[in-house]
Amino acid sequence: MEIKKGIGVSPGVVISTAIVLDAEDLAIPRRHIEPQQVDQEIKRFQDALDKSLVELNDLRAAVTVKYSKEIGGIFDFHIGILKDPSLFEPVVSAIRNQKVTAEYAVSVVLRRFASNFQAMSDRYLADRVKDIYDIERRILHNVIGLKQESLGQLTYDAVVIARDLLPSQTAALDRTHIKGFATDVGGRTSHTAIVARALGIPAVVGLGNLTAEVSSGDTIIIDGNRGVVIINPDDDQLVEHREYERKREAIEIELKELQNLPAVTKDGHVISLQANIEFPEEVNDAVARGAAGIGLYRTEFLYMASASEPTEEDHYRAHADALKRLDGRPLVIRTLDLGADKYTQAKQVVPERNPFLGDRSIRMCLHNIPMFKRQLRAIMRATVLGDVRIMFPMISTLMELRQAKMILNDVVEELEDEGLPFRRDIPVGMMIEVPSAALMANQFAREVNFFSIGTNDLVQYTLAVDRTNEKVAGLFCPAHPAVLTLLRDVIRAGHRNSISVSVCGEMAGEPLYTLLLLGLGLTIFSMNSPDIGEVKKIIRSTTLEHARQVARRVMSFDSERQVLHFLREETRKIIPEVF
Ligand code: PEP
Ligand code: MG
């Protein structure tokens, strides 16, 4: 038994079987296999080798056509290594004799190749070490990728243990059987955390080298409340955690009773509780949990889930599907927010040094107008199918917003010329998630129909804290007075200019902040659907007047500690079972 402490990012407790996931570009922990698994591992290696060869031959052909035979020839070296028995035999022998996984054997053998090349006095050959790393990455990707596909069809419940979960990995998971996540890295608003909360399953991140200590098949307790993971727990711990699981189920049953009741304060103020989704299928759960609509549809996950870029028709079909499920309720479609944590840097020719400050989100779209237009065309075409609203992410200057709107206008004209039906009068809004946009909210408010505050990025950029870095997770705090001042001012700017304002960052679904946001004048909250019940319970148990008093008091504090302490006390009075 071993207890590991990390950061609890999605509540709940689960006891289940581990599946350890490796990912590209990562150290592959040494992991043993049973003798009867040897043939299966060798087959995984052989399949990955075959797949890599097909990829490289395709690549060589494409590059030869596009550039020249000489440039295409660069891949001859890679193909030669893949066909070389001095790669195949040592890998197979390591699997057979040392009883290790295919990925571990590939990694060890190719690392040995790399160090041999590096030691060569011939400059040309020494430089080939980069090619060896490239070959290693390709084979590993295929070994691991082939294994991951089976995660899409599990026959048993399991928890996923990974270094970090890439969006493409979570997209491929069998959501009915995955009961929890635990990762080596990450923070409260990293992708893993958001997906876990959206699925309503416990998650702990920032666990250091957990992947090296757990083997697939181990029994694991993931305690998302306390931020603890227990590897192969003893009987006492199993009893204690089963008891907790039972209590939590009782709370869920109580919250379920609120599902069909409105989110209205005791003094009659109606609040709109909406849901954040990544896939159209999530709409059903959101509506079942009482969401009044979708306040944030993260469309980039459609993009990340497939190997090739989605076509206009792919986008259109996804939107049409979501709108059908929504049956008239609003759908805020956020345009592509790729980059940074939502795009593996490995896919870039030259990885960015500071991806969060780099070519991400709206910037990437403005640099790739054909891709952007494809998405906008699909969104506009979907406007005749329901209540569609468009939202641009990561806007940091007025010029960016104007450019994005101009491209939208071009798309409108194109559709008109083509005689395709669409609705012209749809609301166009923007996310406020960069301090420059928050500080200029008054100017922006004159040019959009709504704001949605993305606190995940707003906190990150205001406090200079990487939202995915576990080392600084303790500094990531929406309760920081600087963040709260920006929030208050953006809500005020929205009201002053008669445009609606919502919060769609994780803060909106945290019961701790409900009273404060309500008191600051927020009327639209968009969150992961499992959070709707608790937030609704608080709203229905208070008055707007009381929430305003809470907000006034909070805004008088000058440290996040005071804010958190006070909010905890006030919220505990309303839902003691949660705090
Ligand atoms: C945010 O930044 O708060 C947000 C909602 O967007 P994402 O988490 O997708 O970056
Ligand atoms: Mg964001």
Coordinates of C-alpha atoms and ligand atoms in Angstrom, one line a residue:
M1 CA 0.0 0.0 0.0
E2 CA 1.2 3.5 -0.8
I3 CA -0.4 6.9 -0.3
K4 CA 0.4 9.7 -2.7
K5 CA -0.7 13.3 -2.2
G6 CA -1.6 15.5 -5.2
I7 CA -4.2 18.2 -6.0
G8 CA -7.8 17.1 -5.8
V9 CA -9.4 18.7 -8.9
S10 CA -12.7 16.9 -9.2
P11 CA -14.6 15.7 -6.1
G12 CA -15.7 12.2 -5.2
V13 CA -14.0 8.9 -4.2
V14 CA -13.6 5.9 -6.4
I15 CA -12.1 2.4 -5.8
S16 CA -11.2 0.7 -9.1
T17 CA -8.6 -1.0 -11.3
A18 CA -5.8 1.0 -12.8
I19 CA -5.1 1.4 -16.5
V20 CA -1.8 3.2 -17.0
L21 CA -1.5 5.3 -20.1
D22 CA 1.8 6.3 -21.6
A23 CA 2.0 9.3 -23.9
E24 CA 4.2 10.5 -26.6
D25 CA 7.4 12.3 -25.6
L26 CA 7.5 10.8 -22.2
A27 CA 9.8 8.6 -20.3
I28 CA 8.4 5.1 -20.5
P29 CA 8.5 3.5 -17.0
R30 CA 9.8 0.0 -16.8
R31 CA 6.8 -2.2 -16.5
H32 CA 6.8 -6.0 -16.4
I33 CA 4.4 -8.4 -18.2
E34 CA 3.3 -11.9 -17.5
P35 CA 4.9 -14.7 -19.5
Q36 CA 1.6 -15.4 -21.3
Q37 CA 1.6 -11.7 -22.5
V38 CA 4.9 -12.0 -24.4
D39 CA 3.4 -12.9 -27.8
Q40 CA 0.8 -10.2 -27.5
E41 CA 3.5 -7.6 -26.7
I42 CA 5.6 -8.8 -29.7
K43 CA 2.6 -8.4 -31.9
R44 CA 2.0 -4.9 -30.6
F45 CA 5.6 -4.0 -31.6
Q46 CA 5.3 -5.7 -35.0
D47 CA 2.0 -3.9 -35.7
A48 CA 3.5 -0.5 -34.7
L49 CA 6.5 -1.2 -36.9
D50 CA 4.3 -2.0 -39.9
K51 CA 2.2 1.1 -39.2
S52 CA 5.3 3.3 -38.9
L53 CA 6.6 1.9 -42.3
V54 CA 3.4 2.7 -44.0
E55 CA 3.4 6.3 -42.6
L56 CA 7.0 6.9 -43.6
N57 CA 6.5 5.5 -47.2
D58 CA 3.5 7.8 -47.5
L59 CA 5.5 10.7 -46.2
R60 CA 8.3 10.1 -48.6
A61 CA 6.0 9.9 -51.5
A62 CA 4.2 13.1 -50.6
V63 CA 7.4 15.1 -50.0
T64 CA 8.9 13.8 -53.2
V65 CA 5.9 15.1 -55.2
K66 CA 5.7 18.4 -53.3
Y67 CA 9.5 19.2 -53.2
S68 CA 12.0 16.8 -54.8
K69 CA 13.3 13.3 -54.8
E70 CA 16.3 14.4 -52.8
I71 CA 14.2 15.8 -50.0
G72 CA 12.0 12.8 -50.1
G73 CA 15.1 10.7 -49.6
I74 CA 15.5 12.1 -46.1
F75 CA 13.1 9.4 -45.0
D76 CA 15.2 6.6 -46.5
F77 CA 17.3 6.6 -43.4
H78 CA 14.2 6.2 -41.1
I79 CA 12.8 3.5 -43.3
G80 CA 16.2 1.7 -43.3
I81 CA 16.3 1.7 -39.5
L82 CA 12.8 0.3 -39.2
K83 CA 13.7 -2.5 -41.5
D84 CA 17.0 -3.2 -39.8
P85 CA 17.2 -6.5 -37.9
S86 CA 19.5 -4.8 -35.4
L87 CA 16.3 -2.9 -34.2
F88 CA 13.8 -5.8 -34.5
E89 CA 15.8 -8.5 -32.8
P90 CA 16.9 -6.7 -29.6
V91 CA 13.4 -5.4 -29.0
V92 CA 11.9 -8.8 -29.4
S93 CA 14.5 -10.3 -27.2
A94 CA 14.0 -7.7 -24.5
I95 CA 10.2 -8.4 -24.5
R96 CA 10.8 -12.2 -24.4
N97 CA 13.7 -12.4 -21.9
Q98 CA 13.2 -9.4 -19.6
K99 CA 9.4 -9.6 -19.8
V100 CA 8.9 -5.9 -20.4
T101 CA 6.3 -4.0 -22.4
A102 CA 6.8 -3.3 -26.1
E103 CA 7.1 0.5 -25.4
Y104 CA 9.7 0.0 -22.8
A105 CA 11.8 -2.4 -25.0
V106 CA 11.5 0.1 -28.0
S107 CA 12.6 2.9 -25.8
V108 CA 15.6 1.1 -24.3
V109 CA 16.9 -0.2 -27.7
L110 CA 16.5 3.1 -29.5
R111 CA 18.1 5.1 -26.7
R112 CA 21.1 2.7 -27.1
F113 CA 21.1 3.4 -30.8
A114 CA 21.0 7.1 -30.1
S115 CA 24.0 7.1 -27.8
N116 CA 26.0 5.0 -30.3
F117 CA 25.3 7.5 -33.0
Q118 CA 26.2 10.4 -30.7
A119 CA 29.6 8.9 -29.9
M120 CA 30.5 8.6 -33.6
S121 CA 33.4 10.9 -34.8
D122 CA 31.8 11.3 -38.2
R123 CA 29.8 14.5 -37.9
Y124 CA 27.2 13.4 -40.4
L125 CA 26.4 10.3 -38.5
A126 CA 26.5 12.0 -35.1
D127 CA 23.8 14.4 -36.5
R128 CA 21.6 11.5 -37.2
V129 CA 20.8 11.2 -33.5
K130 CA 17.9 13.5 -34.0
D131 CA 16.5 11.1 -36.6
I132 CA 16.7 8.3 -34.1
Y133 CA 14.7 10.3 -31.6
D134 CA 12.2 10.9 -34.3
I135 CA 12.0 7.2 -35.1
E136 CA 11.6 6.4 -31.5
R137 CA 8.7 8.8 -31.1
R138 CA 7.0 7.5 -34.2
I139 CA 7.2 3.8 -33.1
L140 CA 6.2 4.6 -29.5
H141 CA 3.3 6.7 -30.7
N142 CA 2.1 3.8 -32.8
V143 CA 2.7 1.2 -30.0
I144 CA 0.9 3.3 -27.5
G145 CA -1.7 4.5 -29.9
L146 CA -2.6 1.0 -30.9
K147 CA -3.1 0.1 -27.2
Q148 CA -5.1 3.3 -26.6
E149 CA -7.7 2.4 -29.1
S150 CA -8.8 -0.4 -27.0
L151 CA -9.5 2.1 -24.2
G152 CA -12.5 3.1 -26.3
Q153 CA -14.2 -0.2 -25.7
L154 CA -13.6 -1.3 -22.1
T155 CA -15.5 -4.3 -20.8
Y156 CA -14.8 -3.4 -17.1
D157 CA -14.7 -0.2 -14.9
A158 CA -11.3 1.4 -14.5
V159 CA -9.4 4.5 -13.5
V160 CA -6.9 6.1 -15.8
I161 CA -3.4 6.8 -14.6
A162 CA -1.4 9.0 -17.0
R163 CA 1.4 11.6 -17.0
D164 CA -1.1 14.1 -18.4
L165 CA -4.2 13.4 -20.4
L166 CA -4.1 14.9 -23.9
P167 CA -7.4 16.0 -25.4
S168 CA -7.0 13.4 -28.1
Q169 CA -6.7 10.7 -25.4
T170 CA -9.7 11.8 -23.4
A171 CA -11.7 12.0 -26.7
A172 CA -10.9 8.3 -27.3
L173 CA -11.9 7.1 -23.8
D174 CA -14.8 4.9 -23.2
R175 CA -16.7 7.3 -20.9
T176 CA -19.1 4.8 -19.5
H177 CA -16.3 2.7 -17.9
I178 CA -13.8 5.3 -16.9
K179 CA -14.4 6.1 -13.2
G180 CA -11.5 8.4 -12.3
F181 CA -8.3 10.1 -13.4
A182 CA -4.9 10.5 -11.7
T183 CA -2.1 12.3 -13.4
D184 CA 1.6 13.1 -12.7
V185 CA 1.2 16.8 -13.8
G186 CA -1.5 19.4 -14.0
G187 CA -3.5 22.0 -12.1
R188 CA -7.1 22.9 -11.3
T189 CA -8.0 24.0 -14.7
S190 CA -5.9 21.7 -16.8
H191 CA -7.7 19.7 -19.4
T192 CA -7.7 16.6 -17.3
A193 CA -9.4 18.4 -14.5
I194 CA -12.1 20.0 -16.7
V195 CA -12.9 16.7 -18.4
A196 CA -13.1 14.9 -15.0
R197 CA -15.6 17.5 -13.7
A198 CA -17.6 17.3 -16.9
L199 CA -17.9 13.6 -16.5
G200 CA -18.6 13.9 -12.8
I201 CA -15.7 11.6 -11.9
P202 CA -13.0 12.1 -9.2
A203 CA -9.6 13.2 -10.3
V204 CA -6.3 14.0 -8.6
V205 CA -3.5 15.7 -10.6
G206 CA 0.1 16.8 -9.8
L207 CA 1.1 13.5 -8.3
G208 CA 4.7 13.5 -9.4
N209 CA 5.8 10.2 -10.8
L210 CA 2.7 8.2 -10.2
T211 CA 2.8 6.5 -13.6
A212 CA 6.1 4.9 -12.6
E213 CA 4.7 3.5 -9.4
V214 CA 1.4 2.1 -10.6
S215 CA 1.0 -0.9 -13.0
S216 CA -2.1 -1.6 -15.0
G217 CA -4.3 -3.9 -12.9
D218 CA -3.4 -2.4 -9.5
T219 CA -6.3 -1.5 -7.2
I220 CA -6.4 2.3 -6.7
I221 CA -8.4 4.6 -4.6
I222 CA -8.7 8.1 -6.1
D223 CA -10.0 10.6 -3.5
G224 CA -10.7 13.8 -5.4
N225 CA -11.8 15.6 -2.2
R226 CA -8.6 15.2 -0.3
G227 CA -6.3 15.1 -3.3
V228 CA -5.1 11.6 -2.4
V229 CA -4.3 8.5 -4.4
I230 CA -3.9 5.1 -2.6
I231 CA -2.1 2.3 -4.5
N232 CA -3.2 -1.2 -3.4
P233 CA -5.1 0.0 -0.3
D234 CA -5.5 -2.2 2.8
D235 CA -8.8 -3.5 4.2
D236 CA -9.4 -0.6 6.6
Q237 CA -9.0 2.0 3.9
L238 CA -11.3 0.1 1.6
V239 CA -14.0 0.1 4.3
E240 CA -13.5 3.8 5.1
H241 CA -13.7 4.8 1.4
R242 CA -16.7 2.6 0.7
E243 CA -18.5 4.4 3.5
Y244 CA -17.7 7.8 2.0
E245 CA -18.9 6.6 -1.4
R246 CA -22.3 5.7 0.2
K247 CA -22.6 9.2 1.8
R248 CA -21.9 11.0 -1.4
E249 CA -24.5 9.0 -3.2
A250 CA -27.1 10.1 -0.6
I251 CA -26.2 13.8 -1.3
E252 CA -26.5 13.2 -5.1
I253 CA -30.0 11.8 -4.6
E254 CA -31.0 14.9 -2.6
L255 CA -29.6 17.2 -5.3
K256 CA -31.4 15.3 -8.0
E257 CA -34.7 16.4 -6.4
L258 CA -33.8 20.0 -7.4
Q259 CA -33.3 19.1 -11.1
N260 CA -36.6 20.3 -12.4
L261 CA -36.9 23.3 -10.1
P262 CA -35.9 26.8 -11.3
A263 CA -32.7 28.5 -10.2
V264 CA -34.4 31.4 -8.4
T265 CA -33.3 33.2 -5.2
K266 CA -35.6 33.4 -2.2
D267 CA -36.4 37.0 -3.2
G268 CA -37.4 36.0 -6.7
H269 CA -34.4 36.7 -8.9
V270 CA -34.1 34.2 -11.7
I271 CA -30.6 33.0 -12.6
S272 CA -29.7 31.0 -15.8
L273 CA -27.6 27.9 -15.1
Q274 CA -26.1 26.6 -18.3
A275 CA -23.6 23.9 -19.1
N276 CA -20.2 23.6 -20.7
I277 CA -19.7 20.8 -23.2
E278 CA -17.1 19.4 -25.5
F279 CA -19.2 16.9 -27.5
P280 CA -22.8 17.2 -28.7
E281 CA -23.7 13.9 -26.8
E282 CA -23.1 15.7 -23.6
V283 CA -26.2 17.9 -24.2
N284 CA -28.5 15.2 -23.0
D285 CA -26.9 14.9 -19.6
A286 CA -26.7 18.7 -19.3
V287 CA -30.4 19.1 -20.0
A288 CA -31.3 16.2 -17.7
R289 CA -29.4 18.0 -14.9
G290 CA -31.4 21.1 -15.5
A291 CA -29.1 23.2 -17.8
A292 CA -31.0 26.1 -19.4
G293 CA -28.7 25.8 -22.4
I294 CA -25.1 25.4 -23.4
G295 CA -23.0 28.5 -22.3
L296 CA -19.8 27.1 -23.7
Y297 CA -19.3 24.6 -26.4
R298 CA -15.6 23.9 -26.7
T299 CA -15.4 23.0 -30.4
E300 CA -11.7 22.4 -30.5
F301 CA -12.3 18.9 -29.1
L302 CA -14.0 18.0 -32.3
Y303 CA -10.8 19.0 -34.0
M304 CA -8.6 17.1 -31.5
A305 CA -10.6 13.9 -31.6
S306 CA -9.7 13.1 -35.2
A307 CA -6.4 12.6 -37.0
S308 CA -7.3 15.0 -39.8
E309 CA -8.7 18.5 -39.7
P310 CA -12.5 18.4 -39.5
T311 CA -14.3 19.5 -42.7
E312 CA -17.1 22.1 -42.8
E313 CA -19.5 19.2 -42.9
D314 CA -18.0 17.6 -39.8
H315 CA -18.5 20.9 -37.9
Y316 CA -22.0 21.4 -39.3
R317 CA -23.1 17.8 -38.4
A318 CA -21.8 18.3 -34.8
H319 CA -23.6 21.6 -34.4
A320 CA -26.8 20.2 -35.9
D321 CA -26.6 17.3 -33.5
A322 CA -26.1 19.5 -30.5
L323 CA -29.0 21.8 -31.5
K324 CA -31.4 18.9 -32.1
R325 CA -30.6 17.7 -28.6
L326 CA -31.1 21.2 -27.2
D327 CA -34.6 21.5 -28.6
G328 CA -34.7 25.3 -28.8
R329 CA -32.4 26.0 -25.8
P330 CA -29.4 28.3 -26.6
L331 CA -26.0 27.0 -27.8
V332 CA -23.0 29.3 -27.4
I333 CA -20.5 28.0 -29.9
R334 CA -17.0 29.1 -29.1
T335 CA -14.7 29.3 -32.2
L336 CA -11.5 27.3 -32.2
D337 CA -9.4 27.7 -29.1
L338 CA -6.5 25.5 -30.2
G339 CA -3.0 26.0 -28.9
A340 CA -1.3 25.9 -25.6
D341 CA -2.8 23.1 -23.5
K342 CA -5.3 22.2 -26.2
Y343 CA -2.7 21.3 -28.9
T344 CA 0.2 19.0 -28.3
Q345 CA 3.4 21.0 -28.9
A346 CA 4.8 17.8 -30.4
K347 CA 2.5 18.4 -33.4
Q348 CA 4.3 21.7 -34.2
V349 CA 7.4 21.8 -36.4
V350 CA 9.1 24.0 -33.9
P351 CA 7.5 23.8 -30.4
E352 CA 6.7 27.2 -28.9
R353 CA 8.7 28.4 -25.9
N354 CA 5.7 29.9 -24.2
P355 CA 2.7 28.3 -25.7
F356 CA 0.2 30.0 -23.4
L357 CA 1.5 33.4 -24.6
G358 CA 1.9 32.2 -28.1
D359 CA 0.0 31.4 -31.3
R360 CA -3.1 30.1 -29.6
S361 CA -6.8 30.5 -30.0
I362 CA -8.1 33.5 -32.0
R363 CA -4.5 34.3 -32.9
M364 CA -4.1 30.9 -34.5
C365 CA -7.4 31.3 -36.3
L366 CA -6.5 34.7 -37.7
H367 CA -3.2 33.2 -39.0
N368 CA -5.2 30.4 -40.6
I369 CA -8.1 32.0 -42.3
P370 CA -9.2 29.0 -44.5
M371 CA -9.5 26.9 -41.3
F372 CA -11.3 29.7 -39.4
K373 CA -13.7 30.3 -42.3
R374 CA -14.6 26.6 -42.5
Q375 CA -15.7 26.6 -39.0
L376 CA -17.6 29.9 -39.3
R377 CA -19.4 28.7 -42.4
A378 CA -20.6 25.6 -40.5
I379 CA -21.7 27.7 -37.5
M380 CA -23.6 30.1 -39.7
R381 CA -25.3 27.4 -41.6
A382 CA -26.4 25.8 -38.3
T383 CA -28.1 29.1 -37.3
V384 CA -31.4 28.0 -39.0
L385 CA -31.6 24.9 -36.8
G386 CA -31.8 26.5 -33.4
D387 CA -30.7 29.3 -31.0
V388 CA -27.0 29.7 -32.0
R389 CA -24.6 32.3 -30.6
I390 CA -21.0 32.7 -31.7
M391 CA -18.2 33.5 -29.2
F392 CA -14.6 34.4 -30.0
P393 CA -12.0 33.2 -27.4
M394 CA -8.8 34.9 -26.1
I395 CA -9.5 38.3 -27.6
S396 CA -6.8 40.7 -26.3
T397 CA -7.2 43.7 -28.6
L398 CA -10.0 45.5 -30.3
M399 CA -8.3 45.0 -33.6
E400 CA -8.5 41.2 -33.1
L401 CA -12.2 41.4 -32.4
R402 CA -12.8 43.5 -35.4
Q403 CA -10.8 41.2 -37.7
A404 CA -12.7 38.2 -36.4
K405 CA -16.0 40.0 -37.1
M406 CA -14.8 41.0 -40.5
I407 CA -14.1 37.4 -41.4
L408 CA -17.5 36.5 -40.1
N409 CA -19.0 39.1 -42.4
D410 CA -17.0 37.7 -45.4
V411 CA -18.5 34.3 -44.6
V412 CA -22.0 35.8 -44.4
E413 CA -21.5 37.3 -47.8
E414 CA -20.2 34.0 -49.3
L415 CA -23.2 32.1 -48.0
E416 CA -25.5 34.7 -49.4
D417 CA -23.9 34.5 -52.8
E418 CA -24.2 30.7 -52.7
G419 CA -27.8 31.0 -51.7
L420 CA -27.4 29.0 -48.6
P421 CA -29.9 29.6 -45.7
F422 CA -28.7 31.2 -42.4
R423 CA -29.8 33.7 -39.8
R424 CA -28.1 37.0 -39.9
D425 CA -29.2 38.4 -36.5
I426 CA -27.4 35.9 -34.2
P427 CA -25.7 37.2 -31.1
V428 CA -21.9 37.6 -31.4
G429 CA -19.9 37.7 -28.2
M430 CA -16.4 37.3 -26.9
M431 CA -14.7 35.7 -24.0
I432 CA -13.0 38.0 -21.4
E433 CA -10.0 35.9 -20.4
V434 CA -7.1 38.2 -20.9
P435 CA -6.5 41.2 -18.5
S436 CA -6.3 43.6 -21.4
A437 CA -9.8 42.7 -22.5
A438 CA -11.1 42.9 -18.9
L439 CA -9.5 46.3 -18.4
M440 CA -11.1 47.6 -21.7
A441 CA -14.4 45.9 -21.1
N442 CA -16.3 49.2 -21.7
Q443 CA -14.9 49.6 -25.1
F444 CA -15.4 46.0 -26.1
A445 CA -19.0 46.0 -24.8
R446 CA -19.9 48.5 -27.5
E447 CA -18.9 46.0 -30.2
V448 CA -20.3 42.7 -29.0
N449 CA -23.7 41.3 -27.9
F450 CA -22.4 39.4 -24.9
F451 CA -19.4 38.7 -22.7
S452 CA -18.4 35.4 -21.2
I453 CA -15.7 35.5 -18.6
G454 CA -13.2 32.7 -18.8
T455 CA -11.8 32.7 -15.3
N456 CA -9.4 29.8 -16.0
D457 CA -7.3 31.9 -18.3
L458 CA -8.1 35.2 -16.6
V459 CA -6.6 33.9 -13.4
Q460 CA -3.6 32.5 -15.2
Y461 CA -2.8 35.7 -17.0
T462 CA -3.6 38.1 -14.2
L463 CA -1.6 36.2 -11.6
A464 CA 1.1 34.9 -14.0
V465 CA 0.4 31.3 -12.9
D466 CA 0.5 28.5 -15.5
R467 CA -2.9 26.8 -15.1
T468 CA -1.4 23.4 -15.9
N469 CA 1.7 23.5 -13.7
E470 CA 1.3 21.6 -10.4
K471 CA 4.3 23.4 -9.0
V472 CA 2.5 26.7 -8.8
A473 CA -1.1 25.3 -8.4
G474 CA -1.2 26.8 -4.9
L475 CA -0.9 30.2 -6.4
F476 CA -3.8 29.7 -8.9
C477 CA -6.6 31.4 -7.0
P478 CA -9.8 33.0 -8.4
A479 CA -10.3 34.6 -5.0
H480 CA -7.3 36.9 -5.5
P481 CA -8.5 40.5 -5.0
A482 CA -7.0 41.5 -8.4
V483 CA -9.0 38.8 -10.2
L484 CA -12.2 39.8 -8.3
T485 CA -11.7 43.5 -9.2
L486 CA -11.5 42.6 -12.9
L487 CA -14.6 40.3 -12.5
R488 CA -16.6 43.0 -10.8
D489 CA -15.6 45.6 -13.4
V490 CA -16.4 43.4 -16.4
I491 CA -19.9 42.6 -14.9
R492 CA -20.5 46.3 -14.3
A493 CA -19.3 47.2 -17.9
G494 CA -21.7 44.6 -19.3
H495 CA -24.7 46.0 -17.3
R496 CA -23.8 49.6 -18.2
N497 CA -23.8 48.7 -21.9
S498 CA -26.9 46.5 -21.6
I499 CA -25.2 43.3 -22.8
S500 CA -25.3 40.0 -20.9
V501 CA -22.4 38.7 -19.0
S502 CA -21.8 35.1 -18.0
V503 CA -18.9 33.3 -16.3
C504 CA -17.9 30.0 -18.0
G505 CA -14.6 29.3 -16.3
E506 CA -14.4 26.6 -13.6
M507 CA -15.2 29.2 -10.9
A508 CA -18.8 29.3 -12.1
G509 CA -19.4 25.7 -11.0
E510 CA -17.6 26.0 -7.6
P511 CA -20.2 26.4 -4.9
L512 CA -17.7 28.4 -2.8
Y513 CA -18.0 31.3 -5.3
T514 CA -21.7 31.2 -6.0
L515 CA -22.8 33.8 -3.4
L516 CA -20.0 36.1 -4.4
L517 CA -20.8 35.9 -8.2
L518 CA -24.5 36.3 -7.5
G519 CA -23.7 39.4 -5.3
L520 CA -21.5 40.9 -8.0
G521 CA -24.6 40.8 -10.3
L522 CA -23.9 37.7 -12.4
T523 CA -27.1 36.3 -13.9
I524 CA -25.7 33.6 -16.1
F525 CA -23.4 30.8 -14.8
S526 CA -22.0 28.2 -17.2
M527 CA -20.4 25.1 -15.7
N528 CA -19.8 21.4 -16.0
S529 CA -23.3 19.8 -15.7
P530 CA -22.6 17.7 -12.5
D531 CA -22.0 21.1 -10.6
I532 CA -25.5 22.5 -11.5
G533 CA -27.2 20.8 -8.5
E534 CA -25.1 22.3 -5.8
V535 CA -24.9 25.8 -7.3
K536 CA -28.7 25.7 -7.7
K537 CA -29.2 24.7 -4.1
I538 CA -27.2 27.7 -2.9
I539 CA -29.1 30.1 -5.2
R540 CA -32.4 28.8 -4.0
S541 CA -31.4 29.1 -0.4
T542 CA -30.3 32.7 -0.4
T543 CA -31.6 36.2 -1.3
L544 CA -29.9 38.5 -3.8
E545 CA -29.7 41.1 -1.0
H546 CA -27.7 38.7 1.2
A547 CA -25.4 37.8 -1.7
R548 CA -24.8 41.5 -2.3
Q549 CA -23.8 41.9 1.3
V550 CA -21.4 39.0 0.9
A551 CA -19.9 40.5 -2.2
R552 CA -19.5 43.9 -0.6
R553 CA -17.6 42.4 2.3
V554 CA -15.5 40.2 0.0
M555 CA -14.5 43.3 -2.1
S556 CA -13.2 45.0 1.1
F557 CA -10.6 42.3 1.7
D558 CA -7.1 42.6 0.5
S559 CA -6.0 38.9 0.6
E560 CA -7.3 35.7 -1.0
R561 CA -7.0 34.0 2.4
Q562 CA -9.5 36.3 3.9
V563 CA -11.8 35.9 0.9
L564 CA -11.7 32.2 1.0
H565 CA -12.2 32.0 4.8
F566 CA -15.2 34.3 4.7
L567 CA -16.8 32.5 1.7
R568 CA -16.3 29.1 3.3
E569 CA -18.1 30.3 6.4
E570 CA -21.0 31.9 4.5
T571 CA -21.4 28.9 2.2
R572 CA -21.2 26.4 5.1
K573 CA -24.3 28.0 6.6
I574 CA -26.2 27.0 3.4
I575 CA -24.7 23.6 2.5
P576 CA -22.9 22.3 5.6
E577 CA -22.8 18.8 4.0
V578 CA -20.4 19.9 1.3
F579 CA -18.1 22.2 3.3
Ligands
PEP1 C1 -11.5 29.8 -19.5 O1 -10.4 30.1 -19.8 O2 -12.0 30.0 -18.3 C2 -12.4 29.0 -20.3 C3 -13.6 28.7 -20.0 O3 -11.8 28.4 -21.4 P1 -10.8 27.1 -21.5 O4 -10.8 26.5 -20.1 O5 -11.4 26.3 -22.5 O6 -9.5 27.8 -21.8
MG2 MG -9.8 29.9 -21.9

